[in-house]
Amino acid sequence: MTNFLTILFDGVAYGMLLFVLASGLAVTLGLMNFVNLAHGAFAAFGGYVCAVLVNRSGVPFFVALPLAFAAAALAGVVAERTLFRHLYRRSELEQVLFTIGFVFMAVAATDYVMGSSQVFINLPDVLQGQIDLFGVGIGRYRLMIIVICGLLTLAIQGTLARTRFGARLRAAVDDPRVASGLGINVPQVFAFTFAFGCGLAGLGGALGAEILGLDPYFPLKFLIYFLIVVTVGGSSTITGPFMAALVLGIADVAGKYYVPKLGAFVIYALMIVILIWRPHGLFGRTVAR
Amino acid sequence: MRDLLVIEELRAGYGEAVVLPRFSLNVAQGEVLALLGRNGTGKTTLINSIVGATRRFAGRLALDGRDITRLRPDQRARAGIGWVPQERNIFRSLTVEENMSAVAQPGEWDIAKVYELFPRLEERRRNFGNQLSGGEQQMLAIGRALVLNPKVLLLDEPTEGLAPIIVDELLAALRRVTRVGATCAIIVEQNARKILGLADRVVILERGGIVHEGPSAPLRADPSVLERFLGVSGGAGTPRDPA
Ligand SMILES: Nc1ncnc2c1ncn2[C@@H]1O[C@H](COP(=O)(O)OP(=O)(O)OP(=O)(O)O)[C@@H](O)[C@H]1O
Ligand SMILES: [Mg+2]
């Protein structure tokens, strides 16, 4: 029982981390219809920025996290303005090719600059070890992930649903031609959203380095996970990807624990079943938009 | 009266197709202009060209003395163009209130004033765009343009496809809207009779050009001009020009 609860807890932490990592992709893919397979590159970038700041420059971990967000968001702006925006009107295959090419360039560049071995971020003492909660061992680091990612999830949801910016973004997605005819600078709204999604990925990469492992191949290794979160969750809401990320996180942790040799099999079998059973995603609308 | 909107030698269309070959028109401050014409004569293309949503081949546009020819649609909206598109195009994943708050610009018109004009919208303020009736959508499209606080209001067939009782309600509201402030309005209609009472001046389009222009009062007394250019005396649903 204790074991089961610990696994559940780890799975939830893992799932929430996946959500923060993938939420930017959910927005670019679901709202802006741009297939950005290079999303993980911004996550890795944030992770490396955090590692360098903490390990080499002695910046405190909790200061390095927002800096990782900012660095990845900035990288996102530059990439969007110079490269990706040319792809918005292209076919999905061209977007896939372009962004996959970008991933391989990012992997090679990271390897060249940072080396190929896995990077660990030196964590402060408060985040190490476990605390005991009702007899269940709770990792401090994972607890922090749940708190931070939970708050971020609420912030994302609130921004989309309740702010003027969120309404302008939804308007721009619903009908870009009319939105711009009514005074909304659609490309600017999209660029800002893209940058924010990249920033979240960068923060996720920094938070996840400890759990997921950070090496140059990170953007490729976790690409499938991001895509599962987005496609299984459906892209019409942000709640869908959130639930999908939780299910994926728990299933992955449980699968690796109970049937280590079949871990990956379980995940992909689940994904295939859901995609056949609910073509618009587990929580997607059943009517195509 | 000073000209608020000036269109000079405009040549516009879509892709390679020219719909308006050489179009000029001035609209004065406070003026309400009825833009009439059969199906496919270029009324929507003209409205969309003022918005900036068509391809411009030549010509220039000015709004309140400022050249807006090279402005993007969003810049034109902020400069004072208030667009009520023919398809209404309510943002369906936004609530009634969000449809307005997302685009609102400071000025005389705010959401509370729109609710005064269309109390029905206030009752439905938390409903999403895709849960509205046709009449409510049209009210919202007008309210959404009003909270932009435009200098020029462009209404593309605001009564199309609506029940007569709703049409009367809308026209009464438009009468109130166009009688206040330093704005002007262009109202596109198929059904001429309905807006002759509202308009100061009438422009009739045929194949992208003006075939009649003049004050609306004489047409109210003698609709023969309407008969000549629109088929019946301002009836709706006239057949497409075979030429
Ligand atoms: N997006 C478009 N691309 C190409 N041609 C178009 C487009 N929209 C309209 N047209 C053409 O431009 C011409 C004028 O159309 P427009 O929509 O301006 O007419 P309208 O007077 O508004 O007609 P209606 O009363 O039916 O709304 C038509 O021949 C139409 O086929
Ligand atoms: Mg039209």
XYZ file of C-alpha atoms and ligand atoms in Angstrom:
564
model
C 0.000 0.000 0.000
C 2.746 2.404 1.020
C 4.582 1.430 -2.089
C 1.553 2.053 -4.217
C 1.028 5.533 -2.763
C 4.663 6.413 -3.304
C 4.378 5.310 -6.910
C 1.205 7.318 -7.307
C 2.923 10.360 -5.837
C 5.951 9.971 -8.095
C 3.650 9.446 -11.064
C 1.718 12.621 -10.318
C 4.945 14.611 -10.001
C 6.201 13.122 -13.253
C 2.895 13.831 -14.981
C 2.756 17.448 -13.861
C 6.304 17.942 -15.025
C 5.374 16.492 -18.414
C 2.427 18.877 -18.568
C 4.561 21.953 -17.978
C 7.065 20.676 -20.526
C 4.394 19.963 -23.133
C 1.888 22.771 -22.493
C 3.643 25.122 -24.897
C 3.392 22.451 -27.566
C -0.305 22.012 -26.797
C -0.764 25.706 -27.509
C 1.303 25.929 -30.682
C -0.131 22.701 -32.067
C -3.675 22.968 -30.808
C -4.274 26.675 -31.099
C -1.876 27.823 -33.773
C -1.840 24.596 -35.832
C 1.920 24.566 -35.976
C 3.601 21.161 -35.589
C 6.657 22.111 -33.609
C 8.649 18.943 -33.026
C 11.548 21.108 -31.859
C 9.686 22.001 -28.684
C 11.973 19.805 -26.555
C 15.001 21.761 -27.719
C 13.771 24.764 -25.729
C 13.256 22.516 -22.709
C 16.820 21.246 -22.986
C 18.079 24.788 -23.438
C 16.385 25.854 -20.210
C 17.846 22.838 -18.429
C 21.385 23.611 -19.574
C 21.040 27.300 -18.724
C 19.979 26.309 -15.214
C 22.832 23.780 -14.907
C 25.464 26.280 -15.990
C 24.112 29.018 -13.726
C 23.903 26.779 -10.666
C 26.921 24.524 -11.135
C 29.416 26.953 -12.625
C 28.298 30.397 -11.473
C 26.890 29.464 -8.093
C 23.505 31.053 -8.732
C 20.915 29.730 -6.238
C 18.630 27.066 -7.751
C 15.434 29.015 -7.114
C 16.914 32.071 -8.821
C 18.122 29.999 -11.754
C 14.623 28.606 -12.444
C 13.037 31.904 -13.589
C 16.226 32.683 -15.503
C 15.857 29.351 -17.324
C 12.306 30.378 -18.175
C 13.451 33.752 -19.474
C 16.328 32.310 -21.500
C 14.133 29.705 -23.177
C 11.405 32.281 -23.870
C 13.973 34.576 -25.460
C 15.350 31.718 -27.548
C 11.753 31.004 -28.539
C 11.160 34.579 -29.710
C 14.314 34.546 -31.804
C 13.536 31.155 -33.345
C 9.926 32.096 -34.042
C 10.724 35.453 -35.636
C 13.623 34.205 -37.741
C 12.629 30.619 -38.584
C 9.310 29.156 -37.534
C 6.978 31.932 -38.667
C 7.841 31.099 -42.273
C 6.341 27.666 -41.676
C 2.887 28.662 -40.394
C 1.218 28.420 -43.776
C 3.144 25.381 -44.971
C 1.987 21.768 -44.975
C 2.319 19.663 -41.860
C 4.934 17.453 -43.503
C 7.103 20.481 -44.203
C 6.680 21.645 -40.621
C 7.672 18.186 -39.373
C 10.770 18.046 -41.583
C 11.820 21.574 -40.723
C 11.444 21.223 -36.984
C 12.976 17.743 -36.842
C 15.958 19.176 -38.698
C 16.075 21.889 -36.073
C 16.091 19.240 -33.315
C 19.069 17.422 -34.817
C 20.937 20.706 -35.161
C 20.151 21.492 -31.528
C 21.336 18.040 -30.423
C 24.615 18.371 -32.345
C 25.198 21.919 -31.127
C 24.556 20.946 -27.500
C 26.901 17.989 -27.802
C 29.595 20.277 -29.225
C 29.232 22.973 -26.573
C 28.286 21.000 -23.462
C 29.628 17.506 -24.129
C 27.650 14.320 -24.479
C 27.483 13.143 -20.877
C 24.478 13.569 -18.659
C 24.310 16.789 -16.641
C 23.152 17.028 -13.057
C 22.142 20.255 -11.351
C 23.506 20.744 -7.821
C 20.385 20.919 -5.686
C 20.095 22.804 -2.412
C 19.869 20.643 0.717
C 16.221 21.470 1.361
C 15.273 19.645 -1.808
C 17.125 16.450 -0.984
C 15.843 13.385 0.802
C 12.346 12.469 1.847
C 9.787 13.580 4.324
C 7.366 11.188 5.942
C 3.697 11.982 5.459
C 1.239 9.547 7.113
C 3.767 6.793 6.684
C 4.282 7.475 3.002
C 7.771 8.450 1.896
C 7.502 11.689 -0.070
C 10.505 12.966 -2.001
C 11.084 16.635 -1.267
C 12.138 17.368 -4.818
C 9.014 15.763 -6.249
C 6.868 17.608 -3.754
C 8.378 20.876 -4.984
C 7.643 19.854 -8.574
C 4.010 19.193 -7.725
C 3.671 22.554 -6.009
C 5.376 24.580 -8.743
C 3.739 22.754 -11.628
C 0.353 22.865 -9.922
C 0.600 26.631 -9.535
C 1.777 26.988 -13.123
C -1.155 24.903 -14.348
C -3.590 27.185 -12.527
C -1.798 30.227 -13.919
C -1.950 28.912 -17.495
C -5.601 27.983 -17.170
C -6.412 31.342 -15.590
C -4.524 33.284 -18.234
C -6.290 31.517 -21.082
C -9.748 31.631 -19.560
C -9.872 34.885 -17.633
C -7.491 37.508 -18.965
C -7.893 39.890 -21.848
C -4.784 38.394 -23.404
C -6.330 34.929 -23.198
C -9.487 36.187 -24.904
C -7.447 37.889 -27.627
C -5.503 34.672 -28.197
C -8.697 32.630 -28.461
C -10.161 35.212 -30.834
C -7.033 35.097 -32.984
C -7.317 31.311 -33.151
C -11.075 31.270 -33.849
C -10.894 33.662 -36.771
C -7.536 35.335 -37.482
C -8.871 37.428 -40.377
C -11.691 38.995 -38.393
C -9.582 39.282 -35.231
C -7.047 41.357 -37.114
C -9.820 43.404 -38.750
C -10.976 44.254 -35.227
C -7.618 45.511 -34.058
C -5.815 42.422 -32.761
C -2.210 42.118 -33.934
C -2.472 38.394 -34.577
C 1.187 37.609 -35.388
C 2.258 39.470 -32.256
C -0.201 37.542 -30.076
C 1.030 34.271 -31.570
C 4.692 35.222 -31.131
C 4.113 36.099 -27.495
C 2.249 32.855 -26.887
C 4.971 30.858 -28.600
C 7.631 32.519 -26.463
C 5.679 31.842 -23.289
C 5.292 28.176 -24.252
C 9.040 27.944 -24.874
C 9.679 29.588 -21.513
C 7.504 26.991 -19.788
C 9.410 24.260 -21.599
C 12.684 25.780 -20.424
C 11.430 25.874 -16.858
C 10.252 22.280 -17.225
C 13.666 21.308 -18.549
C 15.360 22.910 -15.539
C 12.967 21.266 -13.085
C 13.091 17.940 -14.903
C 16.866 17.557 -15.251
C 16.981 15.774 -11.894
C 14.186 13.347 -12.720
C 14.319 12.892 -16.478
C 18.084 13.204 -16.944
C 19.554 15.917 -19.134
C 21.808 15.158 -22.060
C 22.003 16.414 -25.653
C 19.433 13.847 -26.795
C 16.776 15.113 -24.380
C 14.675 16.827 -27.127
C 14.423 13.567 -29.084
C 13.949 11.231 -26.122
C 10.985 13.106 -24.762
C 9.460 14.217 -28.038
C 7.155 11.190 -28.109
C 6.007 11.878 -24.563
C 5.143 15.476 -25.447
C 3.239 14.339 -28.510
C 1.327 11.761 -26.483
C 0.304 14.414 -23.980
C -0.952 16.678 -26.732
C -2.655 14.142 -29.005
C -4.135 11.953 -26.295
C -5.249 15.011 -24.351
C -6.836 16.606 -27.377
C -5.885 20.122 -28.270
C -9.142 21.997 -27.847
C -8.653 22.647 -24.125
C -5.738 22.813 -21.741
C -7.452 20.469 -19.264
C -7.185 17.588 -21.738
C -3.392 17.658 -22.006
C -3.188 18.107 -18.231
C -5.202 14.957 -17.546
C -3.322 13.081 -20.267
C -0.006 14.110 -18.730
C -1.113 12.827 -15.323
C -2.294 9.504 -16.762
C 0.922 9.167 -18.740
C 3.095 10.039 -15.749
C 1.385 7.588 -13.421
C 1.236 4.808 -16.041
C 4.899 5.270 -16.890
C 6.126 5.226 -13.300
C 3.877 2.284 -12.400
C 4.762 0.398 -15.562
C 8.501 0.792 -14.970
C 8.064 -0.359 -11.374
C 5.749 -3.333 -11.759
C 6.693 -4.589 -15.234
C 10.071 -3.001 -15.928
C 10.641 -4.905 -19.148
C 7.246 -3.963 -20.555
C 7.220 -0.343 -19.392
C 7.350 1.283 -22.802
C 4.967 -1.311 -24.216
C 2.274 -0.328 -21.698
C 2.513 3.360 -22.533
C 2.298 2.987 -26.287
C -0.421 0.325 -26.095
C -2.463 2.749 -24.003
C -1.845 5.522 -26.504
C -2.885 3.369 -29.474
C -6.075 2.237 -27.744
C -7.033 5.807 -26.842
C -6.328 7.160 -30.304
C -8.547 4.491 -31.874
C -11.243 4.785 -29.243
C -11.297 8.593 -29.056
C -9.877 10.046 -32.292
C -10.090 13.611 -30.940
C -8.176 12.693 -27.821
C -9.307 11.534 -24.447
C -10.750 14.907 -23.535
C -11.101 16.471 -26.964
C -14.358 17.623 -28.458
C -16.013 14.884 -30.450
C -16.967 17.232 -33.265
C -14.166 18.462 -35.480
C -13.838 22.216 -35.349
C -19.089 68.807 -43.379
C -15.543 67.571 -43.351
C -14.768 64.264 -45.096
C -13.987 61.540 -42.617
C -13.336 58.719 -45.041
C -11.762 59.305 -48.443
C -11.323 56.552 -51.014
C -9.349 57.597 -54.081
C -9.012 55.613 -57.304
C -9.007 52.341 -55.418
C -8.312 49.209 -57.442
C -8.848 46.091 -55.354
C -9.814 42.405 -55.451
C -8.627 38.959 -54.508
C -5.526 37.195 -55.848
C -5.320 38.145 -59.524
C -9.017 39.063 -59.756
C -9.929 42.750 -59.770
C -13.414 43.319 -58.333
C -13.309 47.113 -57.886
C -11.507 48.515 -60.955
C -11.367 52.198 -60.054
C -13.393 53.261 -57.059
C -13.649 56.677 -55.427
C -15.940 57.740 -52.595
C -16.017 60.309 -49.786
C -18.061 59.961 -46.625
C -18.593 63.028 -44.447
C -18.598 63.284 -40.695
C -21.987 62.333 -39.280
C -23.177 60.951 -42.598
C -24.992 57.630 -43.024
C -24.417 56.114 -46.430
C -26.505 53.269 -47.811
C -24.504 51.044 -50.162
C -26.877 49.105 -52.392
C -26.452 46.645 -55.212
C -27.387 43.175 -56.333
C -25.573 39.983 -55.347
C -21.927 39.908 -56.276
C -21.596 43.548 -57.307
C -18.671 44.161 -54.965
C -20.282 45.622 -51.839
C -18.492 43.288 -49.450
C -15.276 43.704 -51.400
C -15.492 47.464 -50.871
C -16.140 47.063 -47.137
C -13.294 44.556 -46.839
C -10.993 46.870 -48.765
C -11.657 49.650 -46.259
C -10.872 47.142 -43.502
C -7.724 46.098 -45.340
C -8.707 42.474 -45.893
C -8.479 42.429 -49.694
C -5.666 42.826 -52.180
C -5.057 46.450 -53.139
C -3.577 47.024 -56.601
C -3.682 50.820 -56.609
C -5.306 53.863 -55.052
C -5.310 55.343 -51.574
C -7.497 55.616 -48.494
C -7.539 58.284 -45.815
C -9.347 58.371 -42.502
C -9.891 61.669 -40.744
C -7.030 63.225 -42.694
C -4.608 60.390 -42.027
C -3.375 58.172 -44.853
C -4.257 54.570 -43.943
C -3.406 53.003 -47.305
C -0.407 51.077 -46.010
C -1.771 50.180 -42.587
C -2.484 46.556 -41.680
C -6.093 45.660 -40.795
C -5.375 45.718 -37.051
C -3.758 49.155 -37.365
C -6.731 50.451 -39.337
C -9.099 49.155 -36.659
C -7.114 51.030 -34.056
C -7.123 54.114 -36.284
C -10.925 54.127 -36.271
C -12.491 51.566 -38.622
C -15.324 49.594 -36.984
C -16.192 46.474 -38.961
C -19.386 44.433 -38.765
C -18.628 41.601 -41.208
C -21.312 40.107 -43.425
C -20.982 36.651 -41.840
C -20.972 38.278 -38.384
C -18.022 36.078 -37.408
C -18.663 36.066 -33.680
C -15.682 34.488 -31.899
C -17.279 31.237 -30.831
C -14.941 30.290 -28.012
C -15.367 33.694 -26.377
C -18.326 34.702 -24.263
C -20.588 37.544 -25.344
C -18.772 39.876 -22.995
C -15.326 38.651 -24.029
C -16.193 39.200 -27.699
C -16.338 42.867 -26.815
C -13.719 43.162 -24.062
C -11.096 41.436 -26.238
C -11.203 44.230 -28.807
C -12.500 47.237 -26.833
C -10.692 50.565 -27.149
C -11.168 53.535 -24.843
C -13.830 56.041 -25.786
C -17.470 56.946 -25.503
C -18.770 53.429 -26.179
C -18.166 50.783 -23.555
C -19.736 47.415 -22.834
C -22.287 48.864 -20.401
C -23.540 51.211 -23.108
C -23.856 48.360 -25.578
C -25.949 46.481 -22.998
C -28.189 49.530 -22.753
C -28.619 49.450 -26.504
C -29.161 45.668 -26.649
C -30.443 44.466 -23.247
C -30.648 40.947 -24.678
C -26.843 40.799 -24.826
C -26.564 41.501 -21.132
C -28.837 38.553 -20.351
C -26.529 36.381 -22.413
C -23.236 37.918 -21.356
C -21.766 34.626 -20.138
C -22.944 32.562 -23.107
C -20.392 31.579 -25.697
C -20.492 32.900 -29.234
C -21.736 29.594 -30.630
C -24.790 29.593 -28.365
C -26.434 32.710 -29.827
C -29.334 33.117 -32.221
C -28.801 34.917 -35.524
C -30.277 38.139 -34.181
C -28.175 38.022 -31.040
C -25.069 37.373 -33.122
C -25.819 40.449 -35.198
C -26.364 42.571 -32.096
C -23.062 41.337 -30.735
C -21.267 42.007 -34.023
C -22.537 45.582 -33.877
C -21.682 45.946 -30.181
C -18.213 44.559 -30.819
C -17.622 47.184 -33.512
C -19.012 49.960 -31.300
C -16.643 49.295 -28.395
C -13.790 49.889 -30.839
C -15.090 53.470 -30.722
C -14.672 53.836 -34.476
C -14.769 56.943 -36.572
C -16.336 54.984 -39.413
C -18.798 52.170 -38.793
C -19.013 49.594 -41.604
C -22.114 47.396 -41.516
C -22.261 44.622 -44.107
C -25.889 43.501 -44.530
C -26.793 43.759 -40.847
C -30.383 42.578 -41.386
C -29.646 39.644 -43.703
C -31.554 36.486 -42.817
C -33.229 37.887 -39.698
C -36.902 37.814 -38.718
C -38.768 41.104 -39.444
C -39.296 41.881 -35.767
C -35.558 41.576 -35.082
C -34.803 43.664 -38.151
C -36.968 46.474 -36.779
C -35.213 46.261 -33.426
C -31.810 46.428 -35.084
C -32.730 49.332 -37.324
C -34.060 51.264 -34.342
C -30.776 50.641 -32.534
C -28.757 51.690 -35.576
C -30.786 54.872 -35.789
C -29.757 55.715 -32.228
C -26.128 54.794 -32.872
C -25.715 56.787 -36.058
C -27.352 59.922 -34.687
C -24.747 60.471 -31.995
C -21.094 61.339 -32.009
C -18.678 62.358 -34.695
C -18.872 59.056 -36.535
C -20.104 58.122 -39.949
C -21.494 54.853 -41.205
C -21.669 52.802 -44.385
C -24.540 50.334 -44.366
C -24.681 47.657 -47.039
C -28.168 46.386 -47.811
C -29.971 44.252 -50.353
C -33.330 45.398 -49.107
C -33.196 49.118 -49.932
C -36.588 50.074 -48.580
C -35.585 49.158 -45.056
C -32.764 51.632 -44.766
C -33.805 54.553 -46.931
C -35.247 56.126 -43.772
C -31.940 55.713 -41.987
C -29.549 56.865 -44.700
C -28.638 60.394 -45.762
C -27.190 59.319 -49.066
C -27.445 56.298 -51.356
C -24.755 54.722 -53.518
C -25.680 51.919 -55.899
C -22.989 49.543 -57.141
C -22.937 47.467 -60.278
C -19.982 45.356 -61.333
C -17.651 47.125 -58.954
C -18.569 50.666 -60.052
C -20.986 53.349 -58.897
C -24.057 53.582 -61.149
C -26.101 55.928 -58.978
C -25.253 58.333 -56.209
C -27.460 60.884 -54.469
C -29.418 61.871 -51.392
C -31.879 59.312 -50.131
C -34.891 61.585 -49.688
C -35.944 61.739 -53.383
C -35.755 57.932 -53.596
C -38.238 57.597 -50.782
C -40.755 59.574 -52.826
C -39.864 58.048 -56.172
C -38.315 54.573 -56.088
C -37.931 54.240 -59.861
C -34.152 54.513 -59.590
C -34.131 51.564 -57.209
C -36.338 49.641 -59.615
C -33.956 50.321 -62.465
C -30.789 49.229 -60.667
C -31.996 46.701 -58.153
C -34.853 45.069 -60.084
C -37.893 45.450 -57.874
C -38.387 48.469 -55.661
C -35.960 47.526 -53.014
C -37.123 43.934 -52.675
C -34.731 41.365 -51.322
C -33.395 38.367 -53.180
C -33.188 39.833 -56.663
C -31.642 37.414 -59.153
C -28.004 37.755 -60.115
C -27.301 39.977 -63.120
C -26.985 37.562 -66.074
C -24.335 39.695 -67.809
N -12.514 35.648 -51.407
C -12.787 35.858 -52.721
N -11.924 35.427 -53.658
C -12.180 35.629 -54.973
N -13.266 36.247 -55.443
C -14.162 36.706 -54.561
C -13.968 36.531 -53.158
N -15.021 37.083 -52.524
C -15.822 37.564 -53.479
N -15.321 37.349 -54.711
C -15.912 37.776 -55.985
O -15.964 39.176 -55.991
C -17.185 39.623 -56.584
C -17.897 40.561 -55.642
O -18.238 39.860 -54.460
P -18.767 40.588 -53.162
O -18.783 39.590 -52.085
O -17.978 41.816 -52.950
O -20.246 40.952 -53.593
P -21.456 41.505 -52.719
O -21.950 42.682 -53.458
O -21.048 41.691 -51.329
O -22.496 40.312 -52.840
P -23.566 39.772 -51.788
O -24.739 40.690 -51.895
O -23.888 38.421 -52.286
O -22.939 39.778 -50.449
C -17.992 38.371 -56.898
O -17.859 38.110 -58.278
C -17.340 37.296 -56.106
O -17.400 36.080 -56.796
Mg -21.627 40.905 -49.569
